[in-house]
Amino acid sequence: NAGVMQNPRHLVRRRGQEARLRCSPMKGHSHVYWYRQLPEEGLKFMVYLQKENIIDESGMPKERFSAEFPKEGPSILRIQQVVRGDSAAYFCASSLSGKNTEAFFGQGTRLTVV
Amino acid sequence: QQQVKQSPQSLIVQKGGISIINCAYENTAFDYFPWYQQFPGKGPALLIAIRPDVSEKKEGRFTISFNKSAKQFSLHIMDSQPGDSATYFCAARNDYKLSFGAGTTVTVRA
């Protein structure tokens, strides 16, 4: 009965590199959300995806960030040409359906840009 | 723009004492108000939640009080234990999107 699985748990990237964060939702869940947590702050919504569809990406920075949730495999949050300000904890959550259902969070990926 | 304001930023309480964390919101479209507990290096875990048609909800030592007219809600942790030392986040949901407060770090001294 695995929960939401995120990997890697920790990721170090040099400025200008790409970061790929993976999220496998709970079994049976087809709705995935990504949130970002900056130091000393609460989580901020980034994007909501269903299988093969982006439903809401209103919280995603316009450049360098993209997300996908393919038919097979985990959801991927991709950050191109990382900068120091991208250093944060990135959390994925999943839910059974989109509206009015509980979302369960993974343990997060801590991204450090050096 | 913070949609949910949380206070205090941190608090220290003696073992057996009461911890109180307050949150306020503006958006009346929010229809579900969860509280999350987060330990260092872990993801947020749902602790307790309330809907706006209820003024209070209690689960064990944790109680949410909700004031719809004031657009405020609070978490009370009774008989605080060292294992309760964590960061607590209030949140408010509109449809599928959660808006989080900035968090309160609670330290329970033995």
PDB file of C-alpha atoms in Angstrom:
ATOM      1  CA  ASN A   1       0.000   0.000   0.000  1.00  0.00           C
ATOM      2  CA  ALA A   2       2.609   2.474  -1.146  1.00  0.00           C
ATOM      3  CA  GLY A   3       1.859   6.144  -0.856  1.00  0.00           C
ATOM      4  CA  VAL A   4       2.916   8.840  -3.284  1.00  0.00           C
ATOM      5  CA  MET A   5       6.480   8.102  -4.336  1.00  0.00           C
ATOM      6  CA  GLN A   6       8.848  10.838  -5.341  1.00  0.00           C
ATOM      7  CA  ASN A   7      12.385  10.515  -6.549  1.00  0.00           C
ATOM      8  CA  PRO A   8      15.017  11.488  -6.163  1.00  0.00           C
ATOM      9  CA  ARG A   9      14.674  12.660  -2.566  1.00  0.00           C
ATOM     10  CA  HIS A  10      17.590  15.021  -2.961  1.00  0.00           C
ATOM     11  CA  LEU A  11      18.928  16.520  -6.163  1.00  0.00           C
ATOM     12  CA  VAL A  12      21.898  18.823  -6.626  1.00  0.00           C
ATOM     13  CA  ARG A  13      22.299  20.652  -9.899  1.00  0.00           C
ATOM     14  CA  ARG A  14      24.708  23.283 -11.119  1.00  0.00           C
ATOM     15  CA  ARG A  15      23.303  26.490 -12.531  1.00  0.00           C
ATOM     16  CA  GLY A  16      22.252  25.966 -16.130  1.00  0.00           C
ATOM     17  CA  GLN A  17      21.622  22.235 -15.824  1.00  0.00           C
ATOM     18  CA  GLU A  18      18.276  20.502 -16.091  1.00  0.00           C
ATOM     19  CA  ALA A  19      16.396  19.005 -13.173  1.00  0.00           C
ATOM     20  CA  ARG A  20      13.892  16.175 -13.586  1.00  0.00           C
ATOM     21  CA  LEU A  21      11.650  15.314 -10.667  1.00  0.00           C
ATOM     22  CA  ARG A  22       9.489  12.203 -10.753  1.00  0.00           C
ATOM     23  CA  CYS A  23       6.254  11.385  -9.006  1.00  0.00           C
ATOM     24  CA  SER A  24       4.337   8.122  -8.939  1.00  0.00           C
ATOM     25  CA  PRO A  25       0.831   8.649  -7.556  1.00  0.00           C
ATOM     26  CA  MET A  26      -0.908   6.352  -5.136  1.00  0.00           C
ATOM     27  CA  LYS A  27      -2.397   3.241  -6.694  1.00  0.00           C
ATOM     28  CA  GLY A  28      -5.664   4.062  -8.403  1.00  0.00           C
ATOM     29  CA  HIS A  29      -5.064   7.821  -8.380  1.00  0.00           C
ATOM     30  CA  SER A  30      -5.079   9.562 -11.740  1.00  0.00           C
ATOM     31  CA  HIS A  31      -4.874  13.185 -10.560  1.00  0.00           C
ATOM     32  CA  VAL A  32      -1.491  14.681  -9.738  1.00  0.00           C
ATOM     33  CA  TYR A  33      -0.548  18.066  -8.328  1.00  0.00           C
ATOM     34  CA  TRP A  34       2.852  19.697  -7.918  1.00  0.00           C
ATOM     35  CA  TYR A  35       3.595  22.202  -5.159  1.00  0.00           C
ATOM     36  CA  ARG A  36       6.771  24.118  -4.364  1.00  0.00           C
ATOM     37  CA  GLN A  37       7.938  25.002  -0.878  1.00  0.00           C
ATOM     38  CA  LEU A  38      10.533  27.706  -0.481  1.00  0.00           C
ATOM     39  CA  PRO A  39      12.455  27.896   2.814  1.00  0.00           C
ATOM     40  CA  GLU A  40      10.318  29.232   5.679  1.00  0.00           C
ATOM     41  CA  GLU A  41       7.223  29.350   3.478  1.00  0.00           C
ATOM     42  CA  GLY A  42       4.108  27.324   2.879  1.00  0.00           C
ATOM     43  CA  LEU A  43       3.527  25.220  -0.182  1.00  0.00           C
ATOM     44  CA  LYS A  44       2.527  27.005  -3.377  1.00  0.00           C
ATOM     45  CA  PHE A  45       0.450  25.344  -6.092  1.00  0.00           C
ATOM     46  CA  MET A  46       2.220  24.889  -9.399  1.00  0.00           C
ATOM     47  CA  VAL A  47       0.279  22.552 -11.681  1.00  0.00           C
ATOM     48  CA  TYR A  48      -2.538  20.022 -11.800  1.00  0.00           C
ATOM     49  CA  LEU A  49      -2.449  17.124 -14.247  1.00  0.00           C
ATOM     50  CA  GLN A  50      -4.523  14.148 -15.190  1.00  0.00           C
ATOM     51  CA  LYS A  51      -3.246  11.364 -17.372  1.00  0.00           C
ATOM     52  CA  GLU A  52      -1.897  12.970 -20.562  1.00  0.00           C
ATOM     53  CA  ASN A  53      -3.542  16.312 -19.771  1.00  0.00           C
ATOM     54  CA  ILE A  54      -2.513  19.516 -18.047  1.00  0.00           C
ATOM     55  CA  ILE A  55      -5.624  20.823 -16.314  1.00  0.00           C
ATOM     56  CA  ASP A  56      -4.261  23.909 -14.562  1.00  0.00           C
ATOM     57  CA  GLU A  57      -0.743  25.290 -14.791  1.00  0.00           C
ATOM     58  CA  SER A  58      -1.519  28.709 -13.369  1.00  0.00           C
ATOM     59  CA  GLY A  59       1.172  28.391 -10.692  1.00  0.00           C
ATOM     60  CA  MET A  60       3.977  27.404 -13.026  1.00  0.00           C
ATOM     61  CA  PRO A  61       6.633  29.955 -13.945  1.00  0.00           C
ATOM     62  CA  LYS A  62       6.179  30.840 -17.595  1.00  0.00           C
ATOM     63  CA  GLU A  63       9.676  29.868 -18.617  1.00  0.00           C
ATOM     64  CA  ARG A  64      11.942  26.895 -17.962  1.00  0.00           C
ATOM     65  CA  PHE A  65       9.312  24.846 -16.103  1.00  0.00           C
ATOM     66  CA  SER A  66       7.178  22.108 -17.630  1.00  0.00           C
ATOM     67  CA  ALA A  67       5.211  19.140 -16.372  1.00  0.00           C
ATOM     68  CA  GLU A  68       3.757  16.008 -17.866  1.00  0.00           C
ATOM     69  CA  PHE A  69       1.841  12.950 -16.761  1.00  0.00           C
ATOM     70  CA  PRO A  70       2.065  10.386 -19.541  1.00  0.00           C
ATOM     71  CA  LYS A  71      -0.287   7.483 -20.071  1.00  0.00           C
ATOM     72  CA  GLU A  72       2.356   5.145 -18.708  1.00  0.00           C
ATOM     73  CA  GLY A  73       4.886   6.017 -16.046  1.00  0.00           C
ATOM     74  CA  PRO A  74       5.308   8.720 -13.458  1.00  0.00           C
ATOM     75  CA  SER A  75       4.543  12.398 -13.647  1.00  0.00           C
ATOM     76  CA  ILE A  76       7.624  14.500 -14.415  1.00  0.00           C
ATOM     77  CA  LEU A  77       8.360  18.061 -13.367  1.00  0.00           C
ATOM     78  CA  ARG A  78      11.146  19.418 -15.519  1.00  0.00           C
ATOM     79  CA  ILE A  79      13.158  22.540 -14.814  1.00  0.00           C
ATOM     80  CA  GLN A  80      15.505  23.648 -17.551  1.00  0.00           C
ATOM     81  CA  GLN A  81      18.543  25.868 -17.023  1.00  0.00           C
ATOM     82  CA  VAL A  82      18.148  25.904 -13.265  1.00  0.00           C
ATOM     83  CA  VAL A  83      19.013  29.025 -11.264  1.00  0.00           C
ATOM     84  CA  ARG A  84      19.747  29.439  -7.552  1.00  0.00           C
ATOM     85  CA  GLY A  85      16.199  30.667  -6.949  1.00  0.00           C
ATOM     86  CA  ASP A  86      14.851  27.267  -8.025  1.00  0.00           C
ATOM     87  CA  SER A  87      16.310  25.719  -4.862  1.00  0.00           C
ATOM     88  CA  ALA A  88      13.290  24.480  -2.941  1.00  0.00           C
ATOM     89  CA  ALA A  89      11.380  21.405  -1.907  1.00  0.00           C
ATOM     90  CA  TYR A  90       9.026  20.161  -4.592  1.00  0.00           C
ATOM     91  CA  PHE A  91       6.070  18.104  -3.439  1.00  0.00           C
ATOM     92  CA  CYS A  92       3.781  15.975  -5.480  1.00  0.00           C
ATOM     93  CA  ALA A  93       0.284  15.005  -4.342  1.00  0.00           C
ATOM     94  CA  SER A  94      -2.271  12.676  -5.852  1.00  0.00           C
ATOM     95  CA  SER A  95      -5.995  12.173  -5.495  1.00  0.00           C
ATOM     96  CA  LEU A  96      -8.665   9.774  -6.657  1.00  0.00           C
ATOM     97  CA  SER A  97     -10.604  12.471  -8.479  1.00  0.00           C
ATOM     98  CA  GLY A  98     -10.057  16.157  -8.999  1.00  0.00           C
ATOM     99  CA  LYS A  99     -12.852  17.817  -7.142  1.00  0.00           C
ATOM    100  CA  ASN A 100     -13.419  17.691  -3.424  1.00  0.00           C
ATOM    101  CA  THR A 101     -11.299  14.652  -2.720  1.00  0.00           C
ATOM    102  CA  GLU A 102      -8.367  14.357  -0.399  1.00  0.00           C
ATOM    103  CA  ALA A 103      -4.907  14.783  -1.868  1.00  0.00           C
ATOM    104  CA  PHE A 104      -2.038  12.793  -0.380  1.00  0.00           C
ATOM    105  CA  PHE A 105       1.480  14.189  -0.462  1.00  0.00           C
ATOM    106  CA  GLY A 106       4.772  12.507  -1.194  1.00  0.00           C
ATOM    107  CA  GLN A 107       7.936  13.117   0.782  1.00  0.00           C
ATOM    108  CA  GLY A 108       9.220  15.659  -1.661  1.00  0.00           C
ATOM    109  CA  THR A 109      12.348  16.272  -3.700  1.00  0.00           C
ATOM    110  CA  ARG A 110      14.790  18.760  -2.249  1.00  0.00           C
ATOM    111  CA  LEU A 111      16.469  20.564  -5.122  1.00  0.00           C
ATOM    112  CA  THR A 112      19.674  22.455  -4.450  1.00  0.00           C
ATOM    113  CA  VAL A 113      21.180  24.564  -7.200  1.00  0.00           C
ATOM    114  CA  VAL A 114      24.860  25.339  -6.715  1.00  0.00           C
TER     115      VAL A 114
ATOM    116  CA  GLN B   1      -0.236  37.406  -2.445  1.00  0.00           C
ATOM    117  CA  GLN B   2      -0.896  35.142   0.519  1.00  0.00           C
ATOM    118  CA  GLN B   3      -4.479  33.900   0.416  1.00  0.00           C
ATOM    119  CA  VAL B   4      -4.234  32.294   3.847  1.00  0.00           C
ATOM    120  CA  LYS B   5      -2.507  34.129   6.698  1.00  0.00           C
ATOM    121  CA  GLN B   6      -1.159  32.067   9.571  1.00  0.00           C
ATOM    122  CA  SER B   7       0.178  33.056  12.989  1.00  0.00           C
ATOM    123  CA  PRO B   8       2.302  32.754  15.005  1.00  0.00           C
ATOM    124  CA  GLN B   9       5.376  31.849  12.996  1.00  0.00           C
ATOM    125  CA  SER B  10       6.652  29.741  15.877  1.00  0.00           C
ATOM    126  CA  LEU B  11       5.699  28.826  19.390  1.00  0.00           C
ATOM    127  CA  ILE B  12       7.162  26.981  22.334  1.00  0.00           C
ATOM    128  CA  VAL B  13       4.939  25.131  24.759  1.00  0.00           C
ATOM    129  CA  GLN B  14       5.597  22.994  27.789  1.00  0.00           C
ATOM    130  CA  LYS B  15       4.637  19.347  27.752  1.00  0.00           C
ATOM    131  CA  GLY B  16       0.987  19.084  28.698  1.00  0.00           C
ATOM    132  CA  GLY B  17       0.221  22.639  27.606  1.00  0.00           C
ATOM    133  CA  ILE B  18      -2.050  23.918  24.848  1.00  0.00           C
ATOM    134  CA  SER B  19      -0.777  25.072  21.450  1.00  0.00           C
ATOM    135  CA  ILE B  20      -2.993  27.455  19.485  1.00  0.00           C
ATOM    136  CA  ILE B  21      -2.423  28.373  15.850  1.00  0.00           C
ATOM    137  CA  ASN B  22      -4.600  30.851  14.003  1.00  0.00           C
ATOM    138  CA  CYS B  23      -5.419  31.307  10.331  1.00  0.00           C
ATOM    139  CA  ALA B  24      -7.446  33.810   8.354  1.00  0.00           C
ATOM    140  CA  TYR B  25      -8.633  33.830   4.747  1.00  0.00           C
ATOM    141  CA  GLU B  26     -10.376  36.179   2.352  1.00  0.00           C
ATOM    142  CA  ASN B  27     -11.658  34.042  -0.492  1.00  0.00           C
ATOM    143  CA  THR B  28     -15.218  32.935   0.270  1.00  0.00           C
ATOM    144  CA  ALA B  29     -14.971  30.280  -2.447  1.00  0.00           C
ATOM    145  CA  PHE B  30     -12.873  28.133  -0.110  1.00  0.00           C
ATOM    146  CA  ASP B  31     -14.994  25.199   1.033  1.00  0.00           C
ATOM    147  CA  TYR B  32     -12.617  22.912   2.894  1.00  0.00           C
ATOM    148  CA  PHE B  33     -10.015  23.753   5.520  1.00  0.00           C
ATOM    149  CA  PRO B  34      -7.388  21.118   6.341  1.00  0.00           C
ATOM    150  CA  TRP B  35      -4.455  21.261   8.711  1.00  0.00           C
ATOM    151  CA  TYR B  36      -1.224  19.510   7.853  1.00  0.00           C
ATOM    152  CA  GLN B  37       1.631  18.372  10.072  1.00  0.00           C
ATOM    153  CA  GLN B  38       5.119  18.268   8.611  1.00  0.00           C
ATOM    154  CA  PHE B  39       8.241  16.808  10.179  1.00  0.00           C
ATOM    155  CA  PRO B  40      11.704  17.800   8.923  1.00  0.00           C
ATOM    156  CA  GLY B  41      12.516  16.105   5.635  1.00  0.00           C
ATOM    157  CA  LYS B  42       9.009  14.744   5.217  1.00  0.00           C
ATOM    158  CA  GLY B  43       5.954  15.693   3.236  1.00  0.00           C
ATOM    159  CA  PRO B  44       2.894  17.314   4.790  1.00  0.00           C
ATOM    160  CA  ALA B  45       0.441  14.828   6.284  1.00  0.00           C
ATOM    161  CA  LEU B  46      -3.230  15.581   6.818  1.00  0.00           C
ATOM    162  CA  LEU B  47      -3.962  16.013  10.499  1.00  0.00           C
ATOM    163  CA  ILE B  48      -7.567  17.160  10.677  1.00  0.00           C
ATOM    164  CA  ALA B  49      -9.957  19.073   8.426  1.00  0.00           C
ATOM    165  CA  ILE B  50     -13.235  20.962   8.629  1.00  0.00           C
ATOM    166  CA  ARG B  51     -15.954  22.211   6.279  1.00  0.00           C
ATOM    167  CA  PRO B  52     -17.415  25.704   6.750  1.00  0.00           C
ATOM    168  CA  ASP B  53     -20.844  24.466   7.825  1.00  0.00           C
ATOM    169  CA  VAL B  54     -19.308  23.149  11.063  1.00  0.00           C
ATOM    170  CA  SER B  55     -17.998  25.403  13.853  1.00  0.00           C
ATOM    171  CA  GLU B  56     -15.814  22.877  15.622  1.00  0.00           C
ATOM    172  CA  LYS B  57     -14.265  19.487  14.999  1.00  0.00           C
ATOM    173  CA  LYS B  58     -12.318  17.408  17.468  1.00  0.00           C
ATOM    174  CA  GLU B  59     -10.112  14.400  16.845  1.00  0.00           C
ATOM    175  CA  GLY B  60      -8.248  13.166  19.876  1.00  0.00           C
ATOM    176  CA  ARG B  61      -6.084  15.999  21.204  1.00  0.00           C
ATOM    177  CA  PHE B  62      -6.581  18.135  18.082  1.00  0.00           C
ATOM    178  CA  THR B  63      -9.491  20.561  17.675  1.00  0.00           C
ATOM    179  CA  ILE B  64     -10.342  22.930  14.840  1.00  0.00           C
ATOM    180  CA  SER B  65     -12.491  25.964  15.617  1.00  0.00           C
ATOM    181  CA  PHE B  66     -14.076  27.664  12.614  1.00  0.00           C
ATOM    182  CA  ASN B  67     -15.652  31.132  12.465  1.00  0.00           C
ATOM    183  CA  LYS B  68     -17.238  31.578   9.057  1.00  0.00           C
ATOM    184  CA  SER B  69     -18.373  35.175   9.554  1.00  0.00           C
ATOM    185  CA  ALA B  70     -14.895  36.266  10.638  1.00  0.00           C
ATOM    186  CA  LYS B  71     -13.227  34.058   8.014  1.00  0.00           C
ATOM    187  CA  GLN B  72     -10.923  32.631  10.643  1.00  0.00           C
ATOM    188  CA  PHE B  73     -10.064  29.177  11.858  1.00  0.00           C
ATOM    189  CA  SER B  74      -7.683  27.812  14.433  1.00  0.00           C
ATOM    190  CA  LEU B  75      -6.022  24.622  15.572  1.00  0.00           C
ATOM    191  CA  HIS B  76      -5.789  23.736  19.244  1.00  0.00           C
ATOM    192  CA  ILE B  77      -3.410  21.005  20.353  1.00  0.00           C
ATOM    193  CA  MET B  78      -4.331  19.900  23.850  1.00  0.00           C
ATOM    194  CA  ASP B  79      -1.951  18.144  26.238  1.00  0.00           C
ATOM    195  CA  SER B  80       0.969  18.861  23.880  1.00  0.00           C
ATOM    196  CA  GLN B  81       3.602  16.125  23.710  1.00  0.00           C
ATOM    197  CA  PRO B  82       7.251  16.238  22.550  1.00  0.00           C
ATOM    198  CA  GLY B  83       6.218  14.113  19.562  1.00  0.00           C
ATOM    199  CA  ASP B  84       3.948  16.978  18.446  1.00  0.00           C
ATOM    200  CA  SER B  85       7.024  19.101  17.724  1.00  0.00           C
ATOM    201  CA  ALA B  86       6.648  19.808  14.025  1.00  0.00           C
ATOM    202  CA  THR B  87       5.595  22.487  11.559  1.00  0.00           C
ATOM    203  CA  TYR B  88       1.856  22.923  11.151  1.00  0.00           C
ATOM    204  CA  PHE B  89       0.238  24.374   8.063  1.00  0.00           C
ATOM    205  CA  CYS B  90      -3.318  25.521   7.690  1.00  0.00           C
ATOM    206  CA  ALA B  91      -4.748  25.382   4.208  1.00  0.00           C
ATOM    207  CA  ALA B  92      -7.904  26.244   2.333  1.00  0.00           C
ATOM    208  CA  ARG B  93      -9.209  24.502  -0.743  1.00  0.00           C
ATOM    209  CA  ASN B  94     -11.119  25.860  -3.705  1.00  0.00           C
ATOM    210  CA  ASP B  95     -12.152  22.994  -5.973  1.00  0.00           C
ATOM    211  CA  TYR B  96      -8.861  21.090  -6.238  1.00  0.00           C
ATOM    212  CA  LYS B  97      -6.363  23.806  -5.382  1.00  0.00           C
ATOM    213  CA  LEU B  98      -4.920  24.150  -1.882  1.00  0.00           C
ATOM    214  CA  SER B  99      -3.677  27.499  -0.592  1.00  0.00           C
ATOM    215  CA  PHE B 100      -1.354  27.115   2.368  1.00  0.00           C
ATOM    216  CA  GLY B 101      -0.450  29.358   5.251  1.00  0.00           C
ATOM    217  CA  ALA B 102       3.231  30.036   5.861  1.00  0.00           C
ATOM    218  CA  GLY B 103       3.447  27.508   8.684  1.00  0.00           C
ATOM    219  CA  THR B 104       3.947  27.481  12.451  1.00  0.00           C
ATOM    220  CA  THR B 105       6.866  25.662  14.012  1.00  0.00           C
ATOM    221  CA  VAL B 106       5.761  24.150  17.300  1.00  0.00           C
ATOM    222  CA  THR B 107       8.337  23.074  19.853  1.00  0.00           C
ATOM    223  CA  VAL B 108       7.124  21.109  22.855  1.00  0.00           C
ATOM    224  CA  ARG B 109       9.554  21.166  25.781  1.00  0.00           C
ATOM    225  CA  ALA B 110       9.625  18.110  27.999  1.00  0.00           C
TER     226      ALA B 110
END
